[in-house]
Coordinates of C-alpha atoms in Angstrom, one line a residue:
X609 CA -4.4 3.6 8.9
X610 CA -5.4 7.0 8.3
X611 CA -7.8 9.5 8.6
X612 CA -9.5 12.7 9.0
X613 CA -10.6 14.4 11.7
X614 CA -13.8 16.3 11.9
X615 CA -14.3 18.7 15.5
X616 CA -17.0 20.9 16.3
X617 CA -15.4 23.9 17.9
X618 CA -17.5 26.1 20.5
X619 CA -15.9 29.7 21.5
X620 CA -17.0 30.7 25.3
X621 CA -19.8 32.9 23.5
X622 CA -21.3 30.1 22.0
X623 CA -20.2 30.8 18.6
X624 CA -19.3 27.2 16.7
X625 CA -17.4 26.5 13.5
X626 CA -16.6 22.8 12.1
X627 CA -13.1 22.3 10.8
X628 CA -12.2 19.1 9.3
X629 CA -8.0 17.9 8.9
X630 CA -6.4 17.0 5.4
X631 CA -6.2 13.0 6.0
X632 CA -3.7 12.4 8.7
X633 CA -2.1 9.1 10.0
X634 CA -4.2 7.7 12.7
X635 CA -1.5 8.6 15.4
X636 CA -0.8 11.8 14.5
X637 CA -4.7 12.5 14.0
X638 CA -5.2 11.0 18.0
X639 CA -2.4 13.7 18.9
X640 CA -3.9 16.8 16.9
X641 CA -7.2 15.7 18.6
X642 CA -6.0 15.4 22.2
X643 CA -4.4 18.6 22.1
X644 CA -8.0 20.1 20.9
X645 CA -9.6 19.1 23.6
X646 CA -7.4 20.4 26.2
X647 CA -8.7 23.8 25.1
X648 CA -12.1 23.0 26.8
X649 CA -13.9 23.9 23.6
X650 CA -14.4 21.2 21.8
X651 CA -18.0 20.0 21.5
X652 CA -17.9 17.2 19.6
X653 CA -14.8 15.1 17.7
X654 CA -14.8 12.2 15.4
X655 CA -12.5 10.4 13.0
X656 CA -13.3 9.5 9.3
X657 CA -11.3 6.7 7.6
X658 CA -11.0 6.1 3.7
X659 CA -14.1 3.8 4.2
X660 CA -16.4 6.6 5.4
X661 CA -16.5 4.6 8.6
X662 CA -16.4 6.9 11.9
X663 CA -14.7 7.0 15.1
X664 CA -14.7 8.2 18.5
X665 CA -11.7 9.0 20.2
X666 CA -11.6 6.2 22.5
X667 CA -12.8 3.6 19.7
X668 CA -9.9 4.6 17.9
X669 CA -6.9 4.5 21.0
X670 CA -8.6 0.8 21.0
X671 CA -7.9 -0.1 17.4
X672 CA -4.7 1.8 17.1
X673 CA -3.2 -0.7 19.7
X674 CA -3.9 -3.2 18.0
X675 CA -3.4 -2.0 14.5
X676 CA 0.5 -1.0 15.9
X677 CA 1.3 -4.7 16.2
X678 CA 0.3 -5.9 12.5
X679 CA 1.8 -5.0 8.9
X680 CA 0.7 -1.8 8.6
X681 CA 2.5 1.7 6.5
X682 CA 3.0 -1.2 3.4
X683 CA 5.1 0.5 0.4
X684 CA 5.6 -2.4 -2.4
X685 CA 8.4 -2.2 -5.5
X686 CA 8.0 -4.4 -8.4
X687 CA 10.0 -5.6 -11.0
X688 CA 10.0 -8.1 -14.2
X689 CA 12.4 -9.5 -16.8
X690 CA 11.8 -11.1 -19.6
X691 CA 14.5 -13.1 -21.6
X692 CA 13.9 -13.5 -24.8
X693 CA 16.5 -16.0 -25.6
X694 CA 15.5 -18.2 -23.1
X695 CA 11.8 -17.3 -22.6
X696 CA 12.2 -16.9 -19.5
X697 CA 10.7 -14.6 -16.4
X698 CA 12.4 -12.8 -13.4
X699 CA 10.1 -11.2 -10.8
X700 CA 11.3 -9.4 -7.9
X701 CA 9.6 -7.5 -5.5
X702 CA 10.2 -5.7 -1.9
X703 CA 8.1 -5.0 0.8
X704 CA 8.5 -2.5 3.0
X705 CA 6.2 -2.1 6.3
X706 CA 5.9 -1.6 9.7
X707 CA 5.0 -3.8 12.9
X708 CA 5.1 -3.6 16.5
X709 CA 7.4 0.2 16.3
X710 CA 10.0 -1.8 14.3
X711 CA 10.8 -1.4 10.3
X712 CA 11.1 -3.9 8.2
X713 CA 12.0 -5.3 4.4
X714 CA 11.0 -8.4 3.0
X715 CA 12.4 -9.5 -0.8
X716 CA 11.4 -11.7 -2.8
X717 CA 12.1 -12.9 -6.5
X718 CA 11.2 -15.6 -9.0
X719 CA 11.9 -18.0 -11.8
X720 CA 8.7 -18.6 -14.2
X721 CA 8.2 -19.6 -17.8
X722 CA 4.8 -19.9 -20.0
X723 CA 5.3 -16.1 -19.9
X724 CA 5.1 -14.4 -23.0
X725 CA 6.7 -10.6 -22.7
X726 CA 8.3 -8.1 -20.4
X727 CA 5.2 -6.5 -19.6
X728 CA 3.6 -9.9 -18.4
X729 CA 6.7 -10.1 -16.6
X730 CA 6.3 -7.0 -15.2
X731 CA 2.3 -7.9 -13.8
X732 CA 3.5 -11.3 -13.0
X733 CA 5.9 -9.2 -10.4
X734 CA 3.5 -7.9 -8.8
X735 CA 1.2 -10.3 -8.4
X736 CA 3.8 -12.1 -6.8
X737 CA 4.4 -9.1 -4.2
X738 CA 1.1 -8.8 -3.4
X739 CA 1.1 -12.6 -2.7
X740 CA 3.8 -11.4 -0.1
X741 CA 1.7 -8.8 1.3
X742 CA -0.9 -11.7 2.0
X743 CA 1.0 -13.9 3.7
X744 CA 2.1 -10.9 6.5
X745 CA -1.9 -10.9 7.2
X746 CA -2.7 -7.2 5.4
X747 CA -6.0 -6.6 5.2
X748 CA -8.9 -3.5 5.0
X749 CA -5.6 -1.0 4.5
X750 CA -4.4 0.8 2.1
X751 CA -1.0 0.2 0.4
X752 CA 1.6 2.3 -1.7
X753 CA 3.0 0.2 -5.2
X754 CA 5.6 1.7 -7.0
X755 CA 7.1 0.7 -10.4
X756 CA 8.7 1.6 -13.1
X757 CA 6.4 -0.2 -16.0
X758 CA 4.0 3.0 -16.8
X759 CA 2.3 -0.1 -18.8
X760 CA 1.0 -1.8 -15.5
X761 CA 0.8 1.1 -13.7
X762 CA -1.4 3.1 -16.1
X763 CA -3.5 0.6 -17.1
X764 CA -4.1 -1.0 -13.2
X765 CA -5.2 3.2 -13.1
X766 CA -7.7 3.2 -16.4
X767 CA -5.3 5.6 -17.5
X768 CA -4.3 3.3 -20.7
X769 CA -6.7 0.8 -22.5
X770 CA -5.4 -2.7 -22.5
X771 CA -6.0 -4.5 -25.4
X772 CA -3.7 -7.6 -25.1
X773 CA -5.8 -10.3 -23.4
X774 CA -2.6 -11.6 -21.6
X775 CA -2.2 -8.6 -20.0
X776 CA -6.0 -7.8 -19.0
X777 CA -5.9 -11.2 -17.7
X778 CA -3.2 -10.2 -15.4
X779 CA -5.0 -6.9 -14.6
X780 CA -8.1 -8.7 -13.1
X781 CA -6.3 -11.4 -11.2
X782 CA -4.3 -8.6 -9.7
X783 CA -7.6 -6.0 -9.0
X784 CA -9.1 -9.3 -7.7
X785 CA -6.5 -9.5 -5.3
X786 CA -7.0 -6.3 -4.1
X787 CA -10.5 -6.8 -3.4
X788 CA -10.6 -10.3 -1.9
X789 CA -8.4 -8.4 0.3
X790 CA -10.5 -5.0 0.6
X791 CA -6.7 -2.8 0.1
X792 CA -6.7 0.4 -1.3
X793 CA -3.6 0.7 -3.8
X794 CA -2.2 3.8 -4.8
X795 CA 0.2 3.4 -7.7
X796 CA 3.0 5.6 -8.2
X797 CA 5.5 5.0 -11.6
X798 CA 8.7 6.0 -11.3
X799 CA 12.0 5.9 -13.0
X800 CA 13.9 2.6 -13.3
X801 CA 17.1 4.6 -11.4
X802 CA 14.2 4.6 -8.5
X803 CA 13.4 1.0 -8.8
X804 CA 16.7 -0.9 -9.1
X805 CA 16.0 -3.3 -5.8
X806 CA 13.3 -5.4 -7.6
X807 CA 15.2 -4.8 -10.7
X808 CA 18.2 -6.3 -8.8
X809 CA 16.0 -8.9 -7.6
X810 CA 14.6 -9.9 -11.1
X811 CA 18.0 -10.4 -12.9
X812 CA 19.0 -12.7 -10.1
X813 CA 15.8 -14.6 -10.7
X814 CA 17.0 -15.2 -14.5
X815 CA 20.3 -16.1 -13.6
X816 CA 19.1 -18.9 -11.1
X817 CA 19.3 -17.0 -7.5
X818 CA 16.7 -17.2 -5.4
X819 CA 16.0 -14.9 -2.9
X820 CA 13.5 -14.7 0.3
X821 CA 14.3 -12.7 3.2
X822 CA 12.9 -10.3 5.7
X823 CA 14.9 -8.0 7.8
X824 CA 14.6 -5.1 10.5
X825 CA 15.8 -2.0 8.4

């Protein structure tokens, strides 16, 4: 969870300034604002999360106990393959997050057919990782997805126009996801030398190995 914090500062001459933090993880903000008010000065604190919703220091301590021992800090890489020959589809995707102060990574790949290209491949991936993300219980956070189609990732952005119905089919399921789920994605494309895990994963998928694990990393 993050957010940022917003303190009313009063100088022993009554003199008062607002000052307001970049956005912050929720930990580090409670830190930053526990150290502020050991200076006495402080008049007045509250938190601001990417909902507009505020919080009081205490209100937050609360609900960053409990947020510590769910999914939380959720980075997801995609991947799709499409065979032509074949006409078939490898997904793979990984999961990275963090529960209870552990680390962990959870891949995941699979087989499909009545797919029709690489780049339905590709949204097909991440539909599938966000499935994932799902079943861990995530919810009302925002998440990271990175990939290395700038196809999915520009047009999920309204970057690109998509003019294949396939694919804007795909687009909505996957924005519909999001929602039903109130996250927050921020996409980032990168380079497929930056993606080769759910690569990996995806050309296993084609060649008939299935993979599903989770492990402390």
């Amino acid at each position: 969870m993050k957010v940022h914090i917003e303190v009313i500062y009063k100088t022993s001459k009554g003199a008062e300034a607002v000052f307001t933090s970049e956005s912050l993880q929720g930990a580090h903000a409670l830190l930053i604002a526990e150290d502020f008010e050991r200076t006495g000065r402080v008049k007045s604190i509250k938190f601001v999360d990417m909902y507009e919703q505020e919080w009081g220091l205490k209100k937050l301590k609360e609900y960053m106990k409990e947020y510590e021992t769910e999914p939380h800090n959720i980075t997801v890489y995609f991947d799709g393959g499409f065979d032509l020959g074949t006409k078939m589809a490898g997904l793979g995707c990984v999961v990275y997050y963090e529960q209870n102060g552990k680390s962990y990574r959870l891949r995941k790949n699979a087989k499909v057919e009545e797919l029709e290209s690489n780049n339905e491949a590709e949204y097909a991936a991440l539909h599938l990782a966000l499935q994932e993300v799902e079943a861990l219980g995530v919810h009302h956070m925002p998440i990271t997805i990175i990939g290395d189609s700038r196809v999915v990732i520009h047009q999920l952005l309204d970057e690109w126009p998509c003019y294949e119905e396939s694919l804007s089919s795909w687009a909505d399921r996957i924005e519909e996801k999001l929602k039903s789920l109130n996250i927050q994605p921020e996409y980032k494309a990168v380079s497929r030398k930056k993606n080769q895990e759910p690569d990996r994963l995806a050309t296993q998928a084609l060649k008939g190995v299935e993979v599903s694990s989770t492990i402390e990393t």
